[in-house]
Short mmCIF file of N, CA and C in Angstrom, two decimals:
data_model
loop_
_atom_site.label_atom_id
_atom_site.label_comp_id
_atom_site.label_asym_id
_atom_site.label_seq_id
_atom_site.Cartn_x
_atom_site.Cartn_y
_atom_site.Cartn_z
N MET T 676 136.07 26.12 200.75
CA MET T 676 137.15 26.74 201.49
C MET T 676 137.61 28.01 200.77
N ARG T 677 138.20 28.92 201.55
CA ARG T 677 138.81 30.11 200.97
C ARG T 677 139.93 30.58 201.88
N ILE T 678 140.87 31.32 201.35
CA ILE T 678 141.94 31.89 202.16
C ILE T 678 141.36 33.04 202.96
N LEU T 679 141.57 33.03 204.28
CA LEU T 679 141.03 34.06 205.15
C LEU T 679 141.98 35.25 205.32
N HIS T 680 143.25 34.95 205.62
CA HIS T 680 144.20 36.03 205.79
C HIS T 680 145.63 35.52 205.61
N THR T 681 146.53 36.46 205.43
CA THR T 681 147.97 36.20 205.44
C THR T 681 148.54 36.97 206.61
N MET T 682 149.39 36.32 207.42
CA MET T 682 149.94 36.97 208.61
C MET T 682 151.40 37.34 208.38
N LEU T 683 151.74 38.57 208.76
CA LEU T 683 153.12 39.05 208.75
C LEU T 683 153.46 39.54 210.14
N ARG T 684 154.64 39.17 210.63
CA ARG T 684 155.13 39.71 211.90
C ARG T 684 155.82 41.03 211.62
N VAL T 685 155.48 42.05 212.39
CA VAL T 685 156.04 43.38 212.17
C VAL T 685 156.72 43.89 213.43
N THR T 686 157.65 44.82 213.25
CA THR T 686 158.43 45.33 214.37
C THR T 686 157.90 46.64 214.94
N ASP T 687 157.06 47.33 214.18
CA ASP T 687 156.46 48.59 214.64
C ASP T 687 155.05 48.63 214.08
N LEU T 688 154.08 48.26 214.90
CA LEU T 688 152.71 48.08 214.42
C LEU T 688 152.13 49.36 213.83
N GLU T 689 152.30 50.48 214.51
CA GLU T 689 151.73 51.74 214.00
C GLU T 689 152.34 52.13 212.66
N ARG T 690 153.66 51.97 212.52
CA ARG T 690 154.34 52.28 211.25
C ARG T 690 153.81 51.38 210.14
N SER T 691 153.61 50.10 210.43
CA SER T 691 153.11 49.17 209.42
C SER T 691 151.66 49.46 209.05
N ILE T 692 150.82 49.75 210.05
CA ILE T 692 149.43 50.11 209.76
C ILE T 692 149.40 51.34 208.88
N GLN T 693 150.20 52.33 209.19
CA GLN T 693 150.26 53.56 208.40
C GLN T 693 150.67 53.26 206.96
N PHE T 694 151.67 52.41 206.77
CA PHE T 694 152.10 52.03 205.42
C PHE T 694 150.97 51.38 204.63
N TYR T 695 150.34 50.38 205.20
CA TYR T 695 149.30 49.65 204.47
C TYR T 695 148.06 50.50 204.24
N GLN T 696 147.78 51.46 205.12
CA GLN T 696 146.65 52.37 204.90
C GLN T 696 147.02 53.48 203.91
N GLN T 697 148.07 54.21 204.20
CA GLN T 697 148.38 55.42 203.44
C GLN T 697 149.09 55.15 202.12
N VAL T 698 149.93 54.13 202.07
CA VAL T 698 150.67 53.84 200.84
C VAL T 698 149.92 52.87 199.94
N LEU T 699 149.30 51.84 200.53
CA LEU T 699 148.60 50.83 199.71
C LEU T 699 147.09 50.95 199.74
N GLY T 700 146.55 51.87 200.52
CA GLY T 700 145.12 52.15 200.48
C GLY T 700 144.21 51.14 201.16
N MET T 701 144.75 50.31 202.05
CA MET T 701 143.92 49.35 202.77
C MET T 701 143.19 50.05 203.92
N ARG T 702 142.15 49.40 204.42
CA ARG T 702 141.42 49.89 205.59
C ARG T 702 141.80 49.04 206.79
N LEU T 703 141.93 49.68 207.94
CA LEU T 703 142.11 48.94 209.19
C LEU T 703 140.74 48.40 209.58
N LEU T 704 140.60 47.08 209.62
CA LEU T 704 139.31 46.44 209.86
C LEU T 704 139.06 46.18 211.34
N ARG T 705 140.11 45.75 212.05
CA ARG T 705 139.96 45.50 213.47
C ARG T 705 141.33 45.27 214.09
N THR T 706 141.40 45.44 215.40
CA THR T 706 142.61 45.13 216.16
C THR T 706 142.22 44.34 217.39
N SER T 707 143.17 43.60 217.93
CA SER T 707 142.97 42.93 219.21
C SER T 707 144.31 42.84 219.91
N GLU T 708 144.25 42.79 221.23
CA GLU T 708 145.46 42.77 222.04
C GLU T 708 145.36 41.62 223.03
N ASN T 709 146.47 40.92 223.22
CA ASN T 709 146.52 39.84 224.19
C ASN T 709 147.65 40.14 225.17
N SER T 710 147.31 40.70 226.33
CA SER T 710 148.33 41.10 227.30
C SER T 710 149.00 39.90 227.96
N GLU T 711 148.28 38.79 228.12
CA GLU T 711 148.88 37.61 228.73
C GLU T 711 150.04 37.08 227.88
N TYR T 712 149.84 37.02 226.57
CA TYR T 712 150.87 36.49 225.68
C TYR T 712 151.65 37.58 224.95
N ARG T 713 151.38 38.83 225.27
CA ARG T 713 152.15 40.00 224.83
C ARG T 713 152.23 40.16 223.31
N TYR T 714 151.06 40.24 222.68
CA TYR T 714 151.02 40.55 221.25
C TYR T 714 149.77 41.35 220.91
N THR T 715 149.86 42.06 219.79
CA THR T 715 148.73 42.83 219.26
C THR T 715 148.56 42.43 217.80
N LEU T 716 147.30 42.29 217.38
CA LEU T 716 146.98 41.96 215.99
C LEU T 716 146.24 43.12 215.35
N ALA T 717 146.51 43.35 214.08
CA ALA T 717 145.76 44.33 213.29
C ALA T 717 145.40 43.66 211.96
N PHE T 718 144.14 43.75 211.58
CA PHE T 718 143.67 43.17 210.33
C PHE T 718 143.33 44.31 209.37
N LEU T 719 143.91 44.25 208.16
CA LEU T 719 143.70 45.28 207.15
C LEU T 719 143.28 44.62 205.84
N GLY T 720 142.55 45.36 205.03
CA GLY T 720 142.15 44.83 203.74
C GLY T 720 141.45 45.87 202.90
N TYR T 721 141.11 45.46 201.70
CA TYR T 721 140.37 46.32 200.77
C TYR T 721 138.88 46.13 200.90
N GLU T 722 138.48 44.98 201.45
CA GLU T 722 137.07 44.68 201.69
C GLU T 722 136.96 44.05 203.07
N ASP T 723 135.76 43.91 203.57
CA ASP T 723 135.54 43.27 204.85
C ASP T 723 135.97 41.81 204.79
N GLU T 724 136.30 41.25 205.95
CA GLU T 724 136.81 39.89 206.02
C GLU T 724 135.83 38.83 205.51
N ASP T 725 134.54 39.10 205.56
CA ASP T 725 133.58 38.11 205.06
C ASP T 725 133.50 38.11 203.53
N LYS T 726 134.15 39.08 202.89
CA LYS T 726 134.09 39.18 201.43
C LYS T 726 135.41 38.87 200.73
N ALA T 727 136.54 39.06 201.43
CA ALA T 727 137.83 38.90 200.77
C ALA T 727 138.91 38.52 201.79
N SER T 728 140.01 38.02 201.29
CA SER T 728 141.17 37.74 202.14
C SER T 728 141.75 39.06 202.63
N VAL T 729 142.33 39.03 203.82
CA VAL T 729 142.89 40.24 204.42
C VAL T 729 144.31 39.95 204.91
N LEU T 730 144.94 40.97 205.41
CA LEU T 730 146.29 40.89 205.93
C LEU T 730 146.24 41.02 207.46
N GLU T 731 146.87 40.09 208.15
CA GLU T 731 146.98 40.17 209.61
C GLU T 731 148.41 40.58 209.96
N LEU T 732 148.55 41.73 210.60
CA LEU T 732 149.85 42.16 211.10
C LEU T 732 149.94 41.76 212.57
N THR T 733 150.99 41.06 212.93
CA THR T 733 151.19 40.61 214.30
C THR T 733 152.40 41.33 214.88
N TYR T 734 152.17 42.04 215.98
CA TYR T 734 153.27 42.68 216.70
C TYR T 734 153.46 41.94 218.02
N ASN T 735 154.60 41.26 218.15
CA ASN T 735 154.98 40.61 219.41
C ASN T 735 155.73 41.65 220.22
N TRP T 736 155.16 42.01 221.34
CA TRP T 736 155.67 43.13 222.14
C TRP T 736 157.16 42.99 222.42
N GLY T 737 157.88 44.06 222.15
CA GLY T 737 159.31 44.10 222.45
C GLY T 737 160.21 43.53 221.39
N VAL T 738 159.66 42.88 220.36
CA VAL T 738 160.49 42.33 219.29
C VAL T 738 160.78 43.44 218.28
N THR T 739 162.06 43.66 218.03
CA THR T 739 162.46 44.76 217.14
C THR T 739 163.09 44.28 215.84
N GLU T 740 163.21 42.96 215.67
CA GLU T 740 163.84 42.46 214.45
C GLU T 740 163.40 41.03 214.18
N TYR T 741 163.22 40.70 212.91
CA TYR T 741 162.91 39.34 212.48
C TYR T 741 163.83 38.96 211.33
N GLU T 742 164.13 37.69 211.22
CA GLU T 742 164.83 37.16 210.07
C GLU T 742 163.74 36.77 209.07
N LEU T 743 163.70 37.43 207.91
CA LEU T 743 162.62 37.17 206.96
C LEU T 743 162.74 35.80 206.32
N GLY T 744 163.92 35.24 206.23
CA GLY T 744 164.08 33.91 205.67
C GLY T 744 164.06 33.91 204.14
N THR T 745 164.33 32.76 203.58
CA THR T 745 164.39 32.65 202.13
C THR T 745 163.17 31.95 201.53
N ALA T 746 162.27 31.44 202.35
CA ALA T 746 161.10 30.75 201.83
C ALA T 746 159.98 31.72 201.45
N TYR T 747 159.89 32.85 202.16
CA TYR T 747 158.84 33.82 201.87
C TYR T 747 159.09 34.46 200.52
N GLY T 748 158.03 34.65 199.74
CA GLY T 748 158.15 35.30 198.44
C GLY T 748 157.58 36.70 198.48
N HIS T 749 156.26 36.79 198.34
CA HIS T 749 155.62 38.10 198.30
C HIS T 749 154.11 37.95 198.40
N ILE T 750 153.45 39.08 198.61
CA ILE T 750 152.00 39.20 198.52
C ILE T 750 151.73 39.85 197.17
N ALA T 751 150.71 39.40 196.45
CA ALA T 751 150.37 40.00 195.16
C ALA T 751 149.05 40.76 195.28
N ILE T 752 149.03 41.96 194.69
CA ILE T 752 147.85 42.81 194.68
C ILE T 752 147.55 43.20 193.24
N GLY T 753 146.33 42.99 192.79
CA GLY T 753 145.92 43.40 191.45
C GLY T 753 145.61 44.89 191.43
N VAL T 754 146.08 45.57 190.40
CA VAL T 754 145.84 47.02 190.25
C VAL T 754 145.39 47.32 188.83
N ASP T 755 144.58 48.36 188.67
CA ASP T 755 144.09 48.72 187.33
C ASP T 755 145.15 49.40 186.49
N ASP T 756 145.91 50.31 187.06
CA ASP T 756 146.94 51.06 186.32
C ASP T 756 148.22 51.00 187.13
N ILE T 757 149.11 50.11 186.74
CA ILE T 757 150.32 49.85 187.52
C ILE T 757 151.24 51.07 187.58
N TYR T 758 151.29 51.85 186.52
CA TYR T 758 152.16 53.03 186.50
C TYR T 758 151.64 54.11 187.45
N ALA T 759 150.35 54.35 187.43
CA ALA T 759 149.75 55.33 188.35
C ALA T 759 149.86 54.84 189.80
N THR T 760 149.69 53.54 190.01
CA THR T 760 149.80 52.98 191.36
C THR T 760 151.21 53.18 191.90
N CYS T 761 152.22 52.89 191.09
CA CYS T 761 153.61 53.07 191.53
C CYS T 761 153.92 54.53 191.79
N ASP T 762 153.39 55.43 190.96
CA ASP T 762 153.59 56.87 191.21
C ASP T 762 152.96 57.28 192.54
N ALA T 763 151.76 56.78 192.82
CA ALA T 763 151.08 57.10 194.07
C ALA T 763 151.84 56.54 195.28
N VAL T 764 152.38 55.34 195.14
CA VAL T 764 153.17 54.73 196.22
C VAL T 764 154.41 55.58 196.49
N ARG T 765 155.09 55.97 195.43
CA ARG T 765 156.29 56.82 195.57
C ARG T 765 155.96 58.13 196.27
N GLN T 766 154.88 58.78 195.85
CA GLN T 766 154.47 60.06 196.43
C GLN T 766 154.07 59.91 197.90
N ALA T 767 153.59 58.73 198.28
CA ALA T 767 153.20 58.48 199.66
C ALA T 767 154.38 58.03 200.52
N GLY T 768 155.56 57.96 199.92
CA GLY T 768 156.76 57.58 200.67
C GLY T 768 157.13 56.12 200.58
N GLY T 769 156.43 55.35 199.74
CA GLY T 769 156.74 53.93 199.57
C GLY T 769 157.97 53.72 198.70
N LYS T 770 158.56 52.55 198.83
CA LYS T 770 159.79 52.20 198.12
C LYS T 770 159.49 51.19 197.01
N ILE T 771 159.59 51.63 195.77
CA ILE T 771 159.43 50.74 194.62
C ILE T 771 160.77 50.03 194.41
N THR T 772 160.77 48.69 194.43
CA THR T 772 162.02 47.95 194.26
C THR T 772 162.16 47.35 192.86
N ARG T 773 161.07 47.31 192.11
CA ARG T 773 161.11 46.91 190.69
C ARG T 773 160.11 47.78 189.97
N GLU T 774 160.59 48.54 189.03
CA GLU T 774 159.72 49.44 188.26
C GLU T 774 158.75 48.62 187.41
N PRO T 775 157.60 49.19 187.05
CA PRO T 775 156.63 48.46 186.23
C PRO T 775 157.22 48.05 184.88
N GLY T 776 156.86 46.87 184.46
CA GLY T 776 157.28 46.37 183.16
C GLY T 776 156.93 44.90 183.06
N PRO T 777 157.11 44.34 181.86
CA PRO T 777 156.77 42.94 181.65
C PRO T 777 157.66 42.01 182.47
N VAL T 778 157.08 40.92 182.94
CA VAL T 778 157.85 39.90 183.64
C VAL T 778 158.81 39.28 182.63
N LYS T 779 159.96 38.84 183.09
CA LYS T 779 160.94 38.21 182.20
C LYS T 779 160.32 37.02 181.50
N GLY T 780 160.38 36.99 180.19
CA GLY T 780 159.86 35.88 179.42
C GLY T 780 158.36 35.90 179.21
N GLY T 781 157.70 37.03 179.50
CA GLY T 781 156.26 37.09 179.34
C GLY T 781 155.77 38.49 179.06
N LYS T 782 154.45 38.65 179.08
CA LYS T 782 153.81 39.94 178.79
C LYS T 782 153.17 40.57 180.02
N THR T 783 152.99 39.79 181.08
CA THR T 783 152.33 40.29 182.28
C THR T 783 153.11 41.46 182.87
N VAL T 784 152.42 42.57 183.11
CA VAL T 784 153.07 43.78 183.63
C VAL T 784 153.02 43.73 185.16
N ILE T 785 154.22 43.78 185.78
CA ILE T 785 154.34 43.70 187.23
C ILE T 785 155.25 44.80 187.75
N ALA T 786 155.22 45.01 189.05
CA ALA T 786 156.14 45.89 189.77
C ALA T 786 156.21 45.38 191.20
N PHE T 787 157.22 45.82 191.95
CA PHE T 787 157.34 45.43 193.36
C PHE T 787 157.56 46.65 194.24
N VAL T 788 156.97 46.60 195.43
CA VAL T 788 157.16 47.60 196.47
C VAL T 788 157.58 46.84 197.73
N GLU T 789 158.24 47.54 198.64
CA GLU T 789 158.69 46.93 199.89
C GLU T 789 158.05 47.65 201.06
N ASP T 790 157.54 46.88 202.03
CA ASP T 790 156.95 47.50 203.21
C ASP T 790 158.05 47.87 204.22
N PRO T 791 157.71 48.53 205.33
CA PRO T 791 158.74 48.99 206.27
C PRO T 791 159.57 47.87 206.90
N ASP T 792 159.06 46.64 206.94
CA ASP T 792 159.82 45.53 207.49
C ASP T 792 160.58 44.75 206.43
N GLY T 793 160.50 45.17 205.17
CA GLY T 793 161.22 44.50 204.10
C GLY T 793 160.43 43.45 203.35
N TYR T 794 159.14 43.28 203.68
CA TYR T 794 158.32 42.33 202.94
C TYR T 794 158.04 42.87 201.54
N LYS T 795 158.07 41.99 200.55
CA LYS T 795 157.82 42.37 199.17
C LYS T 795 156.33 42.26 198.84
N ILE T 796 155.84 43.25 198.09
CA ILE T 796 154.47 43.25 197.60
C ILE T 796 154.55 43.42 196.10
N GLU T 797 153.94 42.50 195.37
CA GLU T 797 153.94 42.56 193.91
C GLU T 797 152.63 43.18 193.44
N PHE T 798 152.73 44.12 192.52
CA PHE T 798 151.56 44.64 191.83
C PHE T 798 151.48 43.94 190.48
N ILE T 799 150.30 43.49 190.12
CA ILE T 799 150.05 42.88 188.81
C ILE T 799 148.88 43.63 188.21
N GLU T 800 149.06 44.12 186.98
CA GLU T 800 147.93 44.80 186.33
C GLU T 800 146.78 43.82 186.20
N ASN T 801 145.57 44.29 186.57
CA ASN T 801 144.40 43.43 186.57
C ASN T 801 144.13 42.78 185.22
N THR T 802 144.52 43.42 184.15
CA THR T 802 144.35 42.86 182.81
C THR T 802 145.00 41.49 182.72
N TYR T 803 146.11 41.32 183.44
CA TYR T 803 146.89 40.08 183.36
C TYR T 803 146.74 39.20 184.60
N ALA T 804 146.08 39.66 185.62
CA ALA T 804 146.09 39.00 186.92
C ALA T 804 145.62 37.55 186.87
N GLN T 805 144.68 37.22 186.05
CA GLN T 805 144.17 35.85 185.99
C GLN T 805 144.89 34.97 184.98
N ALA T 806 145.73 35.57 184.16
CA ALA T 806 146.36 34.81 183.08
C ALA T 806 147.59 34.02 183.52
N GLY T 807 148.23 34.39 184.59
CA GLY T 807 149.47 33.75 185.00
C GLY T 807 150.66 34.54 184.50
N LEU T 808 151.76 34.46 185.20
CA LEU T 808 152.90 35.31 184.90
C LEU T 808 153.60 34.99 183.59
N GLY T 809 153.45 33.80 183.06
CA GLY T 809 154.13 33.46 181.82
C GLY T 809 153.46 34.01 180.58
N ASN T 810 152.28 34.58 180.72
CA ASN T 810 151.52 35.00 179.54
C ASN T 810 151.64 36.48 179.29
#
């Protein structure tokens, strides 16, 4: 078994696709539309779906707001140079909500960015990505 995708509901599909492509460097892999049930899906990722997990953005037509809830945490993305990545995100118009630095009580270097709908994305330097946040 493997994780295929993570789904996020978004309020403006084009704005979200633009964010994940231009700010986070993902590729739009495919889209589909269901007019009977009034939704559009967009799948984005760094690799094709047969090679890696991807992100599914779901736009329910006419929905302009969601309650994000308290159970959702974040999506984590491994990066080679967290400082350069955060600079690139900032220059592309992204919002860094936690500057790069060690996690509290550990050595793992992390940062957080927020997408247009308020979802959190954690960057973890690849050097530490497999070690766990406490190390």
